[in-house]
Backbone as JSON Lines, residues from 0, in Angstrom:
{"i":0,"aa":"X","n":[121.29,250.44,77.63],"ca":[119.86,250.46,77.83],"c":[119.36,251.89,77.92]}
{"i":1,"aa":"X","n":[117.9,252.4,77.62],"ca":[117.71,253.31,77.88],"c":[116.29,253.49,78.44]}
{"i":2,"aa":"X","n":[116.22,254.16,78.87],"ca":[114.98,254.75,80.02],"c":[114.26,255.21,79.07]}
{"i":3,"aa":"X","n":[112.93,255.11,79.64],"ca":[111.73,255.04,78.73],"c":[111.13,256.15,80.13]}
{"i":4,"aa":"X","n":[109.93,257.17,79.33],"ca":[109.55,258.38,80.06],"c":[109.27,257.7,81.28]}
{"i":5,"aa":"X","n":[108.43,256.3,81.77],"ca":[107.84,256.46,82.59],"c":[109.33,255.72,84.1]}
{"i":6,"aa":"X","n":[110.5,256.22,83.37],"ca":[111.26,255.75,84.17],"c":[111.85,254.27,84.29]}
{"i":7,"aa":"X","n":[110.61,253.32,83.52],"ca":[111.09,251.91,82.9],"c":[112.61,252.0,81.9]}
{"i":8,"aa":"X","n":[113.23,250.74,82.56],"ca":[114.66,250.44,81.3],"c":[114.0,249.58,80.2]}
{"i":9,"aa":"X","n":[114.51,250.3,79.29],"ca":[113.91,249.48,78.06],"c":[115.23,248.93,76.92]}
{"i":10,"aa":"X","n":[114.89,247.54,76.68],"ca":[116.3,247.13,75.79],"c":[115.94,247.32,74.28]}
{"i":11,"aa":"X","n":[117.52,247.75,73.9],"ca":[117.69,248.35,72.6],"c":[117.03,247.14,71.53]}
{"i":12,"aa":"X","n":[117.15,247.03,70.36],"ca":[116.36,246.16,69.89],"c":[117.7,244.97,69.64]}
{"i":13,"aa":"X","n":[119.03,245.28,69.64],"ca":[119.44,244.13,69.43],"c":[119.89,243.35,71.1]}
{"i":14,"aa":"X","n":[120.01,243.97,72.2],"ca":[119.98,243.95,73.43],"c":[118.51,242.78,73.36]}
{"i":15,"aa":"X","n":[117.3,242.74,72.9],"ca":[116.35,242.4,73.14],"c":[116.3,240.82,72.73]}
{"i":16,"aa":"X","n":[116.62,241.0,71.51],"ca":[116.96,239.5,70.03],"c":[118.02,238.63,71.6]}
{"i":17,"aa":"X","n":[119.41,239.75,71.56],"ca":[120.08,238.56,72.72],"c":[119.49,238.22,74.11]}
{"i":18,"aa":"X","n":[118.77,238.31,74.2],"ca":[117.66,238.34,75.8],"c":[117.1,236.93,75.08]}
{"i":19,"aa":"X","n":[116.54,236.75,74.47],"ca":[115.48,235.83,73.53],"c":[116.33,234.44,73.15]}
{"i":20,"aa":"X","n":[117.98,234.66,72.72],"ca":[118.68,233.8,72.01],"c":[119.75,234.18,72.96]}
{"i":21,"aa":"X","n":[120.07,233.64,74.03],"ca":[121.31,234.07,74.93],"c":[122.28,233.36,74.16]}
{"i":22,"aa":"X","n":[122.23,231.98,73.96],"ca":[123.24,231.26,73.43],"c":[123.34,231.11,72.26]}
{"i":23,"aa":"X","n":[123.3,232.57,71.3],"ca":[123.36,232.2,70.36],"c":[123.4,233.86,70.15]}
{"i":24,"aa":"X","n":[124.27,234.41,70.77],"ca":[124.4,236.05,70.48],"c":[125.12,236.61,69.82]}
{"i":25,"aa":"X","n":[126.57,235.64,69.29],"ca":[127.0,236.23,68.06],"c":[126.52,236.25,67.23]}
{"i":26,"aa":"X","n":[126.11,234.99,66.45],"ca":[125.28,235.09,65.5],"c":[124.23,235.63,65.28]}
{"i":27,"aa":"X","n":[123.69,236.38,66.13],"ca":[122.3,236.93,66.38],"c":[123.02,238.71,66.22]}
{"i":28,"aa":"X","n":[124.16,238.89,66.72],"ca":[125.03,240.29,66.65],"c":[125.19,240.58,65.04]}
{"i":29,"aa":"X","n":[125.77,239.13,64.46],"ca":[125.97,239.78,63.33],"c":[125.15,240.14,62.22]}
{"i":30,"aa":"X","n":[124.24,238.95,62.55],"ca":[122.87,239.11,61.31],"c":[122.41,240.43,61.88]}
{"i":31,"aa":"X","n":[122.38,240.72,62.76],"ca":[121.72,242.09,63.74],"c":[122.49,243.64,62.79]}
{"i":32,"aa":"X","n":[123.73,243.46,62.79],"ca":[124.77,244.51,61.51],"c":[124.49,243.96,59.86]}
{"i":33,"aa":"X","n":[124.55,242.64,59.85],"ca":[124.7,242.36,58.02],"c":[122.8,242.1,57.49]}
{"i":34,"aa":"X","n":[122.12,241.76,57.62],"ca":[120.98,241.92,57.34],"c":[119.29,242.57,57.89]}
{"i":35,"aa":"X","n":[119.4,243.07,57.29],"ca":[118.39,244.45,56.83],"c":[117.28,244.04,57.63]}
{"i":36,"aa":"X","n":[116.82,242.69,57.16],"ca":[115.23,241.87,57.39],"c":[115.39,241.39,58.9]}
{"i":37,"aa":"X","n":[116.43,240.87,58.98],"ca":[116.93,240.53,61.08],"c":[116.58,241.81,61.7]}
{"i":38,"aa":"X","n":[117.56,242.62,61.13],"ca":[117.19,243.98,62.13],"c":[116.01,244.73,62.17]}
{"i":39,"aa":"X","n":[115.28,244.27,61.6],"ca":[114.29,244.71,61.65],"c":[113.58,243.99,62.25]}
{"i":40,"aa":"X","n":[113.44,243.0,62.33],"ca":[112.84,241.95,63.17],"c":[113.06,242.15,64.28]}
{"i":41,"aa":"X","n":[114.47,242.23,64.66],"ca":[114.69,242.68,65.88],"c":[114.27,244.4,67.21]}
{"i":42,"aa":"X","n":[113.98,245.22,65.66],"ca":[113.26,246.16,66.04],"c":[111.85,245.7,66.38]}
{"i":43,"aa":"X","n":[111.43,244.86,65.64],"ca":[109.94,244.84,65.8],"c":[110.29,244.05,67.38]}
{"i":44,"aa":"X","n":[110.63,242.99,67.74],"ca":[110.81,242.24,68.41],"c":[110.57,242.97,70.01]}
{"i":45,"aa":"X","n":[111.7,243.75,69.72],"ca":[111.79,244.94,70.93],"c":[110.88,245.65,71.22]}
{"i":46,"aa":"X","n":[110.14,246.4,70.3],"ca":[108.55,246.91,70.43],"c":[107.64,245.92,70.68]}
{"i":47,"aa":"X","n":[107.37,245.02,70.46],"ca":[106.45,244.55,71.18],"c":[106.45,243.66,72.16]}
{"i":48,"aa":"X","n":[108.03,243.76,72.65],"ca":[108.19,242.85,73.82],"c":[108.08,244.31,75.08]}
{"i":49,"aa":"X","n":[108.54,245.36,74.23],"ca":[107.72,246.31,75.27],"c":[106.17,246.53,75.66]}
{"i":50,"aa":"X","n":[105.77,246.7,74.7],"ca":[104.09,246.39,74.8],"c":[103.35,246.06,76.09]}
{"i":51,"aa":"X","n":[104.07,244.37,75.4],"ca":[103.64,243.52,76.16],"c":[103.69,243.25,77.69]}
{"i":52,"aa":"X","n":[104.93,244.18,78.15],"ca":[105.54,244.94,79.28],"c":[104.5,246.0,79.95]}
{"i":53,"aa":"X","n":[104.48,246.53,79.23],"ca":[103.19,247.6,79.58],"c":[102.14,247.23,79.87]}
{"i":54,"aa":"X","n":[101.47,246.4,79.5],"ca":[100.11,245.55,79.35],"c":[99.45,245.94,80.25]}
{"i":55,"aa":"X","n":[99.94,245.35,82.03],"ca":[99.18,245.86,82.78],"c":[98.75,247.14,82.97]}
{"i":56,"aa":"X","n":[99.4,248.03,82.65],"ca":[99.25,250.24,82.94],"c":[98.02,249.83,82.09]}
{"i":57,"aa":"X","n":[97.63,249.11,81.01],"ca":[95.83,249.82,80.39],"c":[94.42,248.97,81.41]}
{"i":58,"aa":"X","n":[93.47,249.52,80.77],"ca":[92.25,249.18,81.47],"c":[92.07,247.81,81.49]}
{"i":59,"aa":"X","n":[91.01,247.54,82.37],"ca":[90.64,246.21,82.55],"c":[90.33,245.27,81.12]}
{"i":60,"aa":"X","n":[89.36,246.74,80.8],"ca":[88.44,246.06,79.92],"c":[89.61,245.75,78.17]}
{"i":61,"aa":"X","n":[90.6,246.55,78.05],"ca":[91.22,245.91,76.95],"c":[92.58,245.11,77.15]}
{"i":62,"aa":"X","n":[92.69,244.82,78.71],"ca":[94.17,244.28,79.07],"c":[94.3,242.95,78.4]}
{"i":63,"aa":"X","n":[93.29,242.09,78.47],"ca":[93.61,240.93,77.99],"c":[93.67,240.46,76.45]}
{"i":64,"aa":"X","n":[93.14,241.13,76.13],"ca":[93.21,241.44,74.27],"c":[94.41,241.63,74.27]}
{"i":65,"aa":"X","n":[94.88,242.65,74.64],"ca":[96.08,243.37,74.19],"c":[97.54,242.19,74.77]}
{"i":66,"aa":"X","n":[97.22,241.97,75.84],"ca":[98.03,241.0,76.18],"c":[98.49,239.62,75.33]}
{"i":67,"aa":"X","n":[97.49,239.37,74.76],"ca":[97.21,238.03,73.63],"c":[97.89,238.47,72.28]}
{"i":68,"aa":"X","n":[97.32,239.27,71.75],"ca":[98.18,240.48,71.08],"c":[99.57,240.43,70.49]}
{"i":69,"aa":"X","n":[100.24,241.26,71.8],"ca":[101.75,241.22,72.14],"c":[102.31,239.81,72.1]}
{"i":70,"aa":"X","n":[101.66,239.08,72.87],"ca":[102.55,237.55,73.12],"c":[102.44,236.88,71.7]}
{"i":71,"aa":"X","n":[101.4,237.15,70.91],"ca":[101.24,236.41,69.71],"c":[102.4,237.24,68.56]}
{"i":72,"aa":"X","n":[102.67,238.47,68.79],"ca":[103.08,239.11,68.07],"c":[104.87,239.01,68.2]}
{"i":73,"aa":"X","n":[105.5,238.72,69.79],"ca":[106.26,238.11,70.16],"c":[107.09,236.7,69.53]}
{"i":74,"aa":"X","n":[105.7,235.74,69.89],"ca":[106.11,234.16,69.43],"c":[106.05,234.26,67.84]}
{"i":75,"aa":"X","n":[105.25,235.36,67.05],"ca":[105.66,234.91,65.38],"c":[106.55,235.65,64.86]}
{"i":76,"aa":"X","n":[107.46,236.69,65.8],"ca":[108.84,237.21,65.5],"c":[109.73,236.35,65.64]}
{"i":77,"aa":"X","n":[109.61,235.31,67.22],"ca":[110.43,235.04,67.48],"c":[110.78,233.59,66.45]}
{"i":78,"aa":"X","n":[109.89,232.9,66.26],"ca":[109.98,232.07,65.19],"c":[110.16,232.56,63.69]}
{"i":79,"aa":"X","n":[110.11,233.82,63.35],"ca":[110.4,234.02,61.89],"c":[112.09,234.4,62.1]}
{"i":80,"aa":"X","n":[112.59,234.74,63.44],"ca":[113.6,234.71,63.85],"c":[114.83,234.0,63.79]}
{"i":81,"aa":"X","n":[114.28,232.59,64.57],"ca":[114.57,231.26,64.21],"c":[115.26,231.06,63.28]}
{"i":82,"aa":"X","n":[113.94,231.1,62.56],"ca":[114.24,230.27,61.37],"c":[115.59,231.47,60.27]}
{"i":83,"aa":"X","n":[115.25,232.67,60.6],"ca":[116.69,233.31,60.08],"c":[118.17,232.99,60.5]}
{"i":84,"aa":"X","n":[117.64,232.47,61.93],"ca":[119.22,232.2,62.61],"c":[119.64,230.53,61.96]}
{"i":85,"aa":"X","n":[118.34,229.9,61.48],"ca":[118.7,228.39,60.8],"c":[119.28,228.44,59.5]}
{"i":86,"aa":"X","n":[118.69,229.73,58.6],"ca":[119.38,229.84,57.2],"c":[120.22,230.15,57.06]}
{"i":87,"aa":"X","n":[121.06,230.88,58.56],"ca":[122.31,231.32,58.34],"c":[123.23,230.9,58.98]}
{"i":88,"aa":"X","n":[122.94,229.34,59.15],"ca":[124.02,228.19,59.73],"c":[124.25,227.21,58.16]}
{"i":89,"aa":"X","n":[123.16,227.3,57.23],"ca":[123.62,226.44,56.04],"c":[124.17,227.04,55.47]}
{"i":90,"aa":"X","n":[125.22,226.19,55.03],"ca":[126.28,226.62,53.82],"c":[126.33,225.7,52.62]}
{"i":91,"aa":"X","n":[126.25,226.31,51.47],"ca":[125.82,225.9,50.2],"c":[127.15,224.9,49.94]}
{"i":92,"aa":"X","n":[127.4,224.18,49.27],"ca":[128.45,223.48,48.88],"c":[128.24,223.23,46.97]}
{"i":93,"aa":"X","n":[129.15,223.4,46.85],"ca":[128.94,223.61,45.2],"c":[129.92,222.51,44.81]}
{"i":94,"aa":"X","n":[129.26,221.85,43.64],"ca":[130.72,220.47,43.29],"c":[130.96,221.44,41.61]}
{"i":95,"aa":"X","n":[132.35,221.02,41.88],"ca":[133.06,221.55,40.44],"c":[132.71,220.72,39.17]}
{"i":96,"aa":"X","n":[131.81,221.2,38.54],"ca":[131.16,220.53,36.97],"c":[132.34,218.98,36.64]}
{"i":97,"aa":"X","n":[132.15,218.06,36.38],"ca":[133.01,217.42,36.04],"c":[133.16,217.55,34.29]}
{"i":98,"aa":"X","n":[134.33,218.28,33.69],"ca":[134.23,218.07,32.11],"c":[135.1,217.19,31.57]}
{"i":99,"aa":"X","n":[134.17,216.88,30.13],"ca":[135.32,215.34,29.28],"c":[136.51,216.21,29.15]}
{"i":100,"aa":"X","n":[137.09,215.04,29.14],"ca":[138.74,215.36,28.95],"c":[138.79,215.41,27.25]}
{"i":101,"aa":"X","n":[139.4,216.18,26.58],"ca":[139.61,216.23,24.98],"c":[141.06,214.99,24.99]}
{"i":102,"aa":"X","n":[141.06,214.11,23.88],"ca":[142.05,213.58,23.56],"c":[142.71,213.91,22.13]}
């Protein structure tokens, strides 16, 4: 983890994905190393689950915007998420062409 200026611990971005998906952290580790579009997700994920952390430190007048914001920005990571961790439980199955036999 690492400390953020104002002395807050802040989790790394794949630290963050396993916070979100406890039971499901290998698979979430590896798509986190083998694909590009996860990890990045997972970066985004982490930024704005900080944000959203922060929320209260701003003013009155834009806290709740911003709050709506983050959480929205949260729940459509965390579901485009999902659904990455669902495509990478199917496995394709291929049937071997059946060809005529020559006599």
């Amino acid at each position: 983890m690492v400390s953020g200026e104002s002395g807050s611990t802040y989790l790394s971005a794949l630290e963050a994905a396993e916070a979100y998906f406890p039971d499901q952290t290998r698979l979430v580790q590896r798509l986190f190393y083998v694909n590009d579009a996860f990890h990045s997700m997972c970066e985004d994920l982490a930024a704005a689950a900080q944000a959203l952390a922060r929320v209260e430190q701003l003013s009155d007048a834009v806290r709740e915007a911003r709050r709506l914001e983050y959480a929205g920005l949260v729940d459509a990571l965390l579901k485009e998420m999902r659904e990455a961790i669902a495509q990478s439980k199917i496995v394709m199955l291929r049937r071997t062409p059946i060809t005529p036999k020559l006599r």
